[in-house]
Short mmCIF file of C-alpha atoms in Angstrom, two decimals:
data_model
loop_
_atom_site.label_atom_id
_atom_site.label_comp_id
_atom_site.label_asym_id
_atom_site.label_seq_id
_atom_site.Cartn_x
_atom_site.Cartn_y
_atom_site.Cartn_z
CA MET A 1 116.65 165.77 61.84
CA ALA A 2 116.61 169.28 63.33
CA TRP A 3 115.19 169.76 66.78
CA THR A 4 112.39 172.24 66.07
CA ALA A 5 108.68 172.73 66.39
CA ASN A 6 108.39 171.32 62.86
CA THR A 7 109.73 167.91 63.87
CA PRO A 8 107.11 165.43 62.69
CA ALA A 9 105.30 163.50 65.36
CA THR A 10 105.82 159.77 65.38
CA PRO A 11 103.46 157.49 67.20
CA HIS A 12 105.02 156.03 70.32
CA GLY A 13 103.01 153.98 72.75
CA THR A 14 99.34 154.39 73.35
CA GLY A 15 97.15 157.06 74.84
CA THR A 16 96.24 160.59 74.11
CA ALA A 17 98.61 163.48 73.62
CA PRO A 18 99.95 165.04 76.81
CA ASP A 19 97.97 167.92 78.27
CA LEU A 20 100.47 170.75 78.82
CA THR A 21 97.96 173.11 80.43
CA GLY A 22 99.52 172.75 83.89
CA ILE A 23 103.06 173.49 82.79
CA ARG A 24 101.86 176.43 80.70
CA LEU A 25 100.05 177.81 83.76
CA ALA A 26 103.16 177.31 85.90
CA HIS A 27 105.19 179.22 83.31
CA ARG A 28 102.64 182.06 83.24
CA ALA A 29 102.63 182.27 87.04
CA MET A 30 106.43 182.38 87.22
CA LEU A 31 106.60 185.02 84.49
CA ALA A 32 103.89 187.16 86.08
CA ASP A 33 105.42 187.02 89.57
CA ASN A 34 108.88 187.82 88.25
CA ASP A 35 107.50 190.70 86.19
CA ARG A 36 105.65 192.10 89.22
CA LEU A 37 108.74 191.82 91.42
CA ALA A 38 110.96 193.47 88.81
CA GLY A 39 108.41 196.25 88.31
CA LEU A 40 108.01 196.80 92.03
CA LEU A 41 111.75 197.11 92.60
CA ALA A 42 112.21 199.32 89.53
CA GLY A 43 109.50 201.62 90.90
CA LEU A 44 111.09 201.71 94.34
CA ALA A 45 114.51 202.45 92.83
CA ALA A 46 113.09 205.23 90.64
CA ALA A 47 111.12 206.81 93.49
CA GLY A 48 114.22 207.51 95.53
CA ARG A 49 112.20 207.47 98.77
CA PRO A 50 113.04 205.43 101.85
CA VAL A 51 111.51 201.97 101.97
CA PRO A 52 110.23 201.00 105.44
CA ALA A 53 112.21 198.15 106.99
CA GLY A 54 109.15 195.92 107.33
CA ARG A 55 108.26 196.33 103.66
CA ALA A 56 111.85 195.64 102.58
CA ALA A 57 111.91 192.47 104.70
CA ALA A 58 108.57 191.31 103.28
CA ILE A 59 109.75 191.87 99.71
CA ALA A 60 113.03 190.07 100.37
CA GLY A 61 111.15 187.15 101.92
CA TYR A 62 108.90 186.89 98.88
CA VAL A 63 111.91 186.96 96.54
CA HIS A 64 113.35 183.96 98.44
CA ARG A 65 110.05 182.04 98.40
CA TYR A 66 109.51 182.77 94.70
CA HIS A 67 112.97 181.41 93.94
CA ALA A 68 112.32 178.25 95.98
CA ALA A 69 109.23 177.56 93.87
CA ALA A 70 111.00 178.35 90.59
CA ARG A 71 113.96 176.14 91.48
CA GLY A 72 111.59 173.30 92.31
CA HIS A 73 109.94 173.66 88.91
CA HIS A 74 113.25 173.71 87.03
CA ARG A 75 114.75 170.81 88.96
CA GLY A 76 111.60 168.82 88.35
CA GLU A 77 111.88 169.40 84.63
CA ASP A 78 115.57 168.44 84.63
CA ARG A 79 115.22 165.33 86.79
CA ILE A 80 111.75 164.04 85.94
CA LEU A 81 110.41 165.41 82.66
CA TRP A 82 113.51 165.41 80.43
CA PRO A 83 114.18 161.67 80.94
CA VAL A 84 110.57 160.92 79.89
CA VAL A 85 111.09 162.99 76.74
CA LEU A 86 114.34 161.16 75.96
CA ASP A 87 112.66 157.76 76.42
CA ALA A 88 109.98 158.71 73.90
CA VAL A 89 112.30 160.01 71.19
CA PRO A 90 114.12 157.37 69.17
CA ASP A 91 116.46 159.89 67.47
CA ALA A 92 117.72 161.23 70.78
CA ALA A 93 120.90 163.00 69.61
CA ASP A 94 119.12 166.18 68.49
CA THR A 95 116.84 166.00 71.48
CA VAL A 96 119.72 165.62 73.93
CA ALA A 97 121.35 168.75 72.49
CA GLY A 98 118.10 170.65 72.89
CA LEU A 99 117.52 169.43 76.43
CA VAL A 100 121.09 170.33 77.40
CA ARG A 101 120.29 173.87 76.28
CA PHE A 102 117.25 173.97 78.57
CA ALA A 103 119.25 172.54 81.48
CA ASP A 104 121.91 175.20 80.81
CA ASP A 105 119.16 177.84 80.92
CA HIS A 106 118.14 176.49 84.32
CA ALA A 107 121.74 176.74 85.53
CA ALA A 108 121.94 180.36 84.32
CA LEU A 109 118.63 181.14 86.03
CA ASP A 110 119.89 179.48 89.24
CA ALA A 111 122.95 181.75 89.20
CA VAL A 112 120.85 184.88 88.72
CA GLN A 113 118.43 183.72 91.40
CA ALA A 114 121.30 183.21 93.85
CA ALA A 115 122.51 186.74 93.09
CA CYS A 116 118.94 188.04 93.56
CA ASP A 117 118.69 186.24 96.89
CA THR A 118 121.93 187.85 98.08
CA ALA A 119 120.73 191.26 96.87
CA ALA A 120 117.36 190.66 98.57
CA ASP A 121 119.17 190.02 101.86
CA GLY A 122 121.08 193.27 101.37
CA PHE A 123 117.84 195.06 100.50
CA ALA A 124 116.19 193.79 103.70
CA ALA A 125 119.15 195.07 105.74
CA ASP A 126 119.67 198.38 103.92
CA PRO A 127 116.95 199.08 101.31
CA GLU A 128 118.35 202.38 100.01
CA ARG A 129 121.78 200.91 99.39
CA HIS A 130 120.58 197.73 97.63
CA VAL A 131 117.34 198.65 95.85
CA ARG A 132 118.97 199.37 92.49
CA GLU A 133 121.01 196.18 92.49
CA LEU A 134 117.99 194.03 93.33
CA ALA A 135 115.93 195.84 90.68
CA ARG A 136 118.66 195.24 88.07
CA LEU A 137 118.99 191.55 88.91
CA LEU A 138 115.24 190.92 88.94
CA ALA A 139 114.96 192.60 85.51
CA ARG A 140 117.79 190.39 84.21
CA GLN A 141 116.08 187.31 85.63
CA ARG A 142 112.76 188.35 84.07
CA ASP A 143 114.39 188.63 80.65
CA LEU A 144 116.21 185.27 80.94
CA LEU A 145 113.08 183.53 82.13
CA ALA A 146 110.94 185.01 79.38
CA ARG A 147 113.39 183.82 76.70
CA HIS A 148 113.64 180.38 78.30
CA VAL A 149 109.88 179.89 78.55
CA ALA A 150 109.32 181.10 74.98
CA ALA A 151 111.96 178.68 73.66
CA ALA A 152 110.56 175.77 75.69
CA GLU A 153 107.04 176.39 74.48
CA GLU A 154 108.14 176.85 70.87
CA HIS A 155 110.56 173.92 70.58
CA LEU A 156 110.02 171.50 73.43
CA PHE A 157 106.26 171.49 73.86
CA PRO A 158 105.54 170.34 70.27
CA LEU A 159 108.07 167.55 70.78
CA ILE A 160 106.29 166.48 73.97
CA THR A 161 102.82 166.56 72.45
CA GLY A 162 104.02 164.83 69.29
CA ARG A 163 106.20 162.13 70.77
CA VAL A 164 105.55 161.50 74.46
CA PRO A 165 102.60 159.22 75.28
CA GLY A 166 99.97 160.96 77.36
CA ALA A 167 100.17 158.32 80.11
CA ALA A 168 103.96 158.66 80.40
CA TYR A 169 103.67 162.44 80.59
CA ALA A 170 100.91 162.24 83.20
CA ALA A 171 103.01 159.87 85.33
CA ALA A 172 105.99 162.24 85.10
CA VAL A 173 103.92 165.29 85.90
CA ARG A 174 102.51 163.93 89.17
CA PRO A 175 105.79 164.36 91.11
CA LEU A 176 106.41 167.65 89.30
CA LEU A 177 103.06 168.94 90.52
CA ARG A 178 103.87 167.81 94.05
CA ALA A 179 107.25 169.60 93.89
CA TYR A 180 105.63 172.71 92.46
CA ALA A 181 102.85 172.62 95.05
CA ASP A 182 105.44 172.31 97.83
CA GLY A 183 107.25 175.34 96.41
CA ALA A 184 104.00 177.27 95.99
CA GLU A 185 103.02 176.38 99.56
CA ALA A 186 106.31 177.89 100.71
CA VAL A 187 105.58 181.05 98.71
CA PHE A 188 102.17 181.52 100.28
CA ALA A 189 103.02 180.26 103.77
CA GLY A 190 105.81 182.73 104.37
#
């Protein structure tokens, strides 16, 4: 059986279908923040004007806090949500291959985020020298994240709503929400 949005749902356990509103909102927030950051840096790079040191430091700090929240979300999916999906799917071979792809996406995003964090540090220290590199990396991250989210929502979300019991999903989401809230708190606290 192919691992696609057209995979037929099979009843498993009791309860209602999982409510994916929270994860969809988290995805929208990550996409919107990344898009704003990429646009801001692209505009600064195109303007060719000096960026005040305080503004560069504030932007770099936000880049780091954004990445802390995004990493928390991705690690939560990898460690908490994917095992719940695997438990609910009796024909796990196709599902394992699909989940490996999403975990690989997270690893690729982690690598780009690490490069962005390094470029953000450089930008804070010398904005004119590092603005183009940070802008380029944030644009790359935006594109990777957009593809990843689109694939997850197209292929993985129907599998979750069709196969994972609502109660099992809700139990898995509680620690995810705590991890995301901790990351979001770091974003807003800094």
